[in-house]
Amino acid sequence: MKIPTDKISELCQQWHICKLSLFGSVLREDFTADSDIDILVEFEPEFTPGFFKLYQIQEELSELFDRRTIDLVTLKFLNHRLRDQILATAEVCYVADEDVAWNTVKNDLPFLVVSIAKGIELVPVLEN
């Protein structure tokens, strides 16, 4: 699926979204014509959208993704049992500025380290 990054950037700026990431089947081979699109958003600290604004954002994102159903979630409402896996596999599509990008690296690093450690066997380095 083609990701309209320029349009996503405009939408994020309009709605005070500082980070937008895709996760779930949209990033995997099992993504089909009937699949929804899972989107994780983080808002600027001074912007707290209500239910109606979240619905508007969801509808606008649906327009950008060929009217597909959008499952829009924030970190606060992310499923706690799946949180680590989602954060480790999510693909960031938009970051507002360098500070947010750096915080993303710092905040996501523990999840990535754990995921990598679980996924590979650590091999000792042999000294010459």
PDB file of C-alpha atoms in Angstrom:
ATOM      1  CA  MET A   1       0.000   0.000   0.000  1.00  0.00           C
ATOM      2  CA  LYS A   2       1.270   3.443  -0.892  1.00  0.00           C
ATOM      3  CA  ILE A   3       1.539   5.701   2.152  1.00  0.00           C
ATOM      4  CA  PRO A   4       0.683   9.356   1.360  1.00  0.00           C
ATOM      5  CA  THR A   5       3.387  10.880   3.578  1.00  0.00           C
ATOM      6  CA  ASP A   6       2.916  14.444   2.300  1.00  0.00           C
ATOM      7  CA  LYS A   7      -0.807  14.366   3.102  1.00  0.00           C
ATOM      8  CA  ILE A   8      -0.134  12.697   6.453  1.00  0.00           C
ATOM      9  CA  SER A   9       2.279  15.494   7.324  1.00  0.00           C
ATOM     10  CA  GLU A  10      -0.357  18.141   6.546  1.00  0.00           C
ATOM     11  CA  LEU A  11      -2.998  16.334   8.591  1.00  0.00           C
ATOM     12  CA  CYS A  12      -0.641  15.909  11.557  1.00  0.00           C
ATOM     13  CA  GLN A  13       0.239  19.594  11.567  1.00  0.00           C
ATOM     14  CA  GLN A  14      -3.438  20.556  11.363  1.00  0.00           C
ATOM     15  CA  TRP A  15      -4.417  18.295  14.295  1.00  0.00           C
ATOM     16  CA  HIS A  16      -1.363  18.904  16.537  1.00  0.00           C
ATOM     17  CA  ILE A  17      -0.100  15.352  16.122  1.00  0.00           C
ATOM     18  CA  CYS A  18       3.592  15.179  16.979  1.00  0.00           C
ATOM     19  CA  LYS A  19       4.059  11.529  15.979  1.00  0.00           C
ATOM     20  CA  LEU A  20       2.095   9.126  13.787  1.00  0.00           C
ATOM     21  CA  SER A  21       2.986   5.458  13.334  1.00  0.00           C
ATOM     22  CA  LEU A  22       1.472   2.526  11.483  1.00  0.00           C
ATOM     23  CA  PHE A  23       1.334  -0.915  13.086  1.00  0.00           C
ATOM     24  CA  GLY A  24      -0.358  -4.245  12.608  1.00  0.00           C
ATOM     25  CA  SER A  25      -1.277  -5.998   9.375  1.00  0.00           C
ATOM     26  CA  VAL A  26      -0.689  -2.930   7.175  1.00  0.00           C
ATOM     27  CA  LEU A  27       3.036  -3.656   7.645  1.00  0.00           C
ATOM     28  CA  ARG A  28       2.807  -7.406   7.080  1.00  0.00           C
ATOM     29  CA  GLU A  29       2.217  -9.766   4.187  1.00  0.00           C
ATOM     30  CA  ASP A  30      -1.217 -10.763   5.547  1.00  0.00           C
ATOM     31  CA  PHE A  31      -2.605  -7.266   4.756  1.00  0.00           C
ATOM     32  CA  THR A  32      -5.629  -7.652   2.455  1.00  0.00           C
ATOM     33  CA  ALA A  33      -8.165  -5.470   0.683  1.00  0.00           C
ATOM     34  CA  ASP A  34     -10.486  -5.923   3.687  1.00  0.00           C
ATOM     35  CA  SER A  35      -7.894  -5.122   6.362  1.00  0.00           C
ATOM     36  CA  ASP A  36      -8.214  -2.057   8.534  1.00  0.00           C
ATOM     37  CA  ILE A  37      -5.255   0.233   9.175  1.00  0.00           C
ATOM     38  CA  ASP A  38      -3.952   0.527  12.719  1.00  0.00           C
ATOM     39  CA  ILE A  39      -2.539   3.972  13.503  1.00  0.00           C
ATOM     40  CA  LEU A  40      -0.852   5.119  16.705  1.00  0.00           C
ATOM     41  CA  VAL A  41      -0.753   8.876  17.331  1.00  0.00           C
ATOM     42  CA  GLU A  42       0.843  11.109  19.933  1.00  0.00           C
ATOM     43  CA  PHE A  43      -0.458  14.643  20.340  1.00  0.00           C
ATOM     44  CA  GLU A  44       1.362  17.797  21.309  1.00  0.00           C
ATOM     45  CA  PRO A  45       1.264  18.096  25.132  1.00  0.00           C
ATOM     46  CA  GLU A  46      -0.988  21.168  25.105  1.00  0.00           C
ATOM     47  CA  PHE A  47      -3.553  19.542  22.760  1.00  0.00           C
ATOM     48  CA  THR A  48      -6.031  17.045  24.169  1.00  0.00           C
ATOM     49  CA  PRO A  49      -8.624  16.052  21.573  1.00  0.00           C
ATOM     50  CA  GLY A  50     -12.048  14.911  22.634  1.00  0.00           C
ATOM     51  CA  PHE A  51     -13.995  12.019  21.152  1.00  0.00           C
ATOM     52  CA  PHE A  52     -15.462  14.116  18.322  1.00  0.00           C
ATOM     53  CA  LYS A  53     -12.044  15.403  17.206  1.00  0.00           C
ATOM     54  CA  LEU A  54     -10.589  11.895  17.333  1.00  0.00           C
ATOM     55  CA  TYR A  55     -13.449  10.753  15.124  1.00  0.00           C
ATOM     56  CA  GLN A  56     -12.745  13.602  12.671  1.00  0.00           C
ATOM     57  CA  ILE A  57      -9.059  12.668  12.542  1.00  0.00           C
ATOM     58  CA  GLN A  58      -9.984   9.036  11.970  1.00  0.00           C
ATOM     59  CA  GLU A  59     -12.296   9.997   9.097  1.00  0.00           C
ATOM     60  CA  GLU A  60      -9.663  12.232   7.484  1.00  0.00           C
ATOM     61  CA  LEU A  61      -7.101   9.437   7.728  1.00  0.00           C
ATOM     62  CA  SER A  62      -9.606   7.073   6.144  1.00  0.00           C
ATOM     63  CA  GLU A  63      -9.866   9.468   3.179  1.00  0.00           C
ATOM     64  CA  LEU A  64      -6.077   9.394   2.785  1.00  0.00           C
ATOM     65  CA  PHE A  65      -6.054   5.584   2.802  1.00  0.00           C
ATOM     66  CA  ASP A  66      -8.701   4.888   0.139  1.00  0.00           C
ATOM     67  CA  ARG A  67     -11.632   4.911   2.607  1.00  0.00           C
ATOM     68  CA  ARG A  68     -10.272   1.987   4.600  1.00  0.00           C
ATOM     69  CA  THR A  69     -11.383   1.563   8.195  1.00  0.00           C
ATOM     70  CA  ILE A  70      -8.916   3.236  10.546  1.00  0.00           C
ATOM     71  CA  ASP A  71      -8.264   1.980  14.067  1.00  0.00           C
ATOM     72  CA  LEU A  72      -6.842   5.107  15.716  1.00  0.00           C
ATOM     73  CA  VAL A  73      -5.189   4.731  19.121  1.00  0.00           C
ATOM     74  CA  THR A  74      -3.074   6.846  21.440  1.00  0.00           C
ATOM     75  CA  LEU A  75      -0.322   5.597  23.756  1.00  0.00           C
ATOM     76  CA  LYS A  76      -2.644   6.011  26.728  1.00  0.00           C
ATOM     77  CA  PHE A  77      -5.231   3.654  25.241  1.00  0.00           C
ATOM     78  CA  LEU A  78      -2.832   1.167  23.651  1.00  0.00           C
ATOM     79  CA  ASN A  79      -3.593  -2.432  24.627  1.00  0.00           C
ATOM     80  CA  HIS A  80      -1.220  -3.081  27.542  1.00  0.00           C
ATOM     81  CA  ARG A  81      -0.725  -6.754  26.661  1.00  0.00           C
ATOM     82  CA  LEU A  82       0.358  -5.865  23.108  1.00  0.00           C
ATOM     83  CA  ARG A  83       2.109  -2.564  23.861  1.00  0.00           C
ATOM     84  CA  ASP A  84       5.715  -3.806  23.696  1.00  0.00           C
ATOM     85  CA  GLN A  85       5.143  -5.696  20.449  1.00  0.00           C
ATOM     86  CA  ILE A  86       3.311  -2.768  18.850  1.00  0.00           C
ATOM     87  CA  LEU A  87       5.989  -0.245  19.795  1.00  0.00           C
ATOM     88  CA  ALA A  88       8.762  -2.561  18.611  1.00  0.00           C
ATOM     89  CA  THR A  89       7.194  -3.137  15.193  1.00  0.00           C
ATOM     90  CA  ALA A  90       5.462   0.193  14.497  1.00  0.00           C
ATOM     91  CA  GLU A  91       6.650   2.192  11.494  1.00  0.00           C
ATOM     92  CA  VAL A  92       6.880   5.929  12.142  1.00  0.00           C
ATOM     93  CA  CYS A  93       5.375   7.941   9.265  1.00  0.00           C
ATOM     94  CA  TYR A  94       5.519  11.401  10.789  1.00  0.00           C
ATOM     95  CA  VAL A  95       7.514  13.125  13.521  1.00  0.00           C
ATOM     96  CA  ALA A  96       6.947  16.825  14.198  1.00  0.00           C
ATOM     97  CA  ASP A  97      10.498  17.858  15.052  1.00  0.00           C
ATOM     98  CA  GLU A  98      13.941  16.667  16.089  1.00  0.00           C
ATOM     99  CA  ASP A  99      13.133  16.744  19.820  1.00  0.00           C
ATOM    100  CA  VAL A 100      10.221  14.386  19.266  1.00  0.00           C
ATOM    101  CA  ALA A 101      12.401  12.176  17.061  1.00  0.00           C
ATOM    102  CA  TRP A 102      15.096  11.982  19.737  1.00  0.00           C
ATOM    103  CA  ASN A 103      12.517  11.241  22.450  1.00  0.00           C
ATOM    104  CA  THR A 104      11.133   8.506  20.217  1.00  0.00           C
ATOM    105  CA  VAL A 105      14.540   6.866  20.038  1.00  0.00           C
ATOM    106  CA  LYS A 106      15.078   7.164  23.799  1.00  0.00           C
ATOM    107  CA  ASN A 107      11.584   5.970  24.712  1.00  0.00           C
ATOM    108  CA  ASP A 108      11.374   3.123  22.204  1.00  0.00           C
ATOM    109  CA  LEU A 109      14.915   1.836  22.719  1.00  0.00           C
ATOM    110  CA  PRO A 110      14.105  -0.364  25.759  1.00  0.00           C
ATOM    111  CA  PHE A 111      11.275  -2.032  23.823  1.00  0.00           C
ATOM    112  CA  LEU A 112      13.527  -2.586  20.814  1.00  0.00           C
ATOM    113  CA  VAL A 113      16.346  -4.028  22.935  1.00  0.00           C
ATOM    114  CA  VAL A 114      13.980  -6.496  24.619  1.00  0.00           C
ATOM    115  CA  SER A 115      12.465  -7.486  21.266  1.00  0.00           C
ATOM    116  CA  ILE A 116      15.874  -8.029  19.710  1.00  0.00           C
ATOM    117  CA  ALA A 117      17.083 -10.016  22.717  1.00  0.00           C
ATOM    118  CA  LYS A 118      14.025 -12.273  22.503  1.00  0.00           C
ATOM    119  CA  GLY A 119      14.416 -12.711  18.759  1.00  0.00           C
ATOM    120  CA  ILE A 120      18.096 -13.587  18.443  1.00  0.00           C
ATOM    121  CA  GLU A 121      20.536 -15.759  20.312  1.00  0.00           C
ATOM    122  CA  LEU A 122      23.416 -13.749  21.711  1.00  0.00           C
ATOM    123  CA  VAL A 123      26.756 -15.097  20.514  1.00  0.00           C
ATOM    124  CA  PRO A 124      29.899 -14.332  22.545  1.00  0.00           C
ATOM    125  CA  VAL A 125      32.554 -12.321  20.747  1.00  0.00           C
ATOM    126  CA  LEU A 126      35.766 -14.306  20.297  1.00  0.00           C
ATOM    127  CA  GLU A 127      38.986 -12.480  21.054  1.00  0.00           C
ATOM    128  CA  ASN A 128      41.965 -12.878  18.719  1.00  0.00           C
TER     129      ASN A 128
END
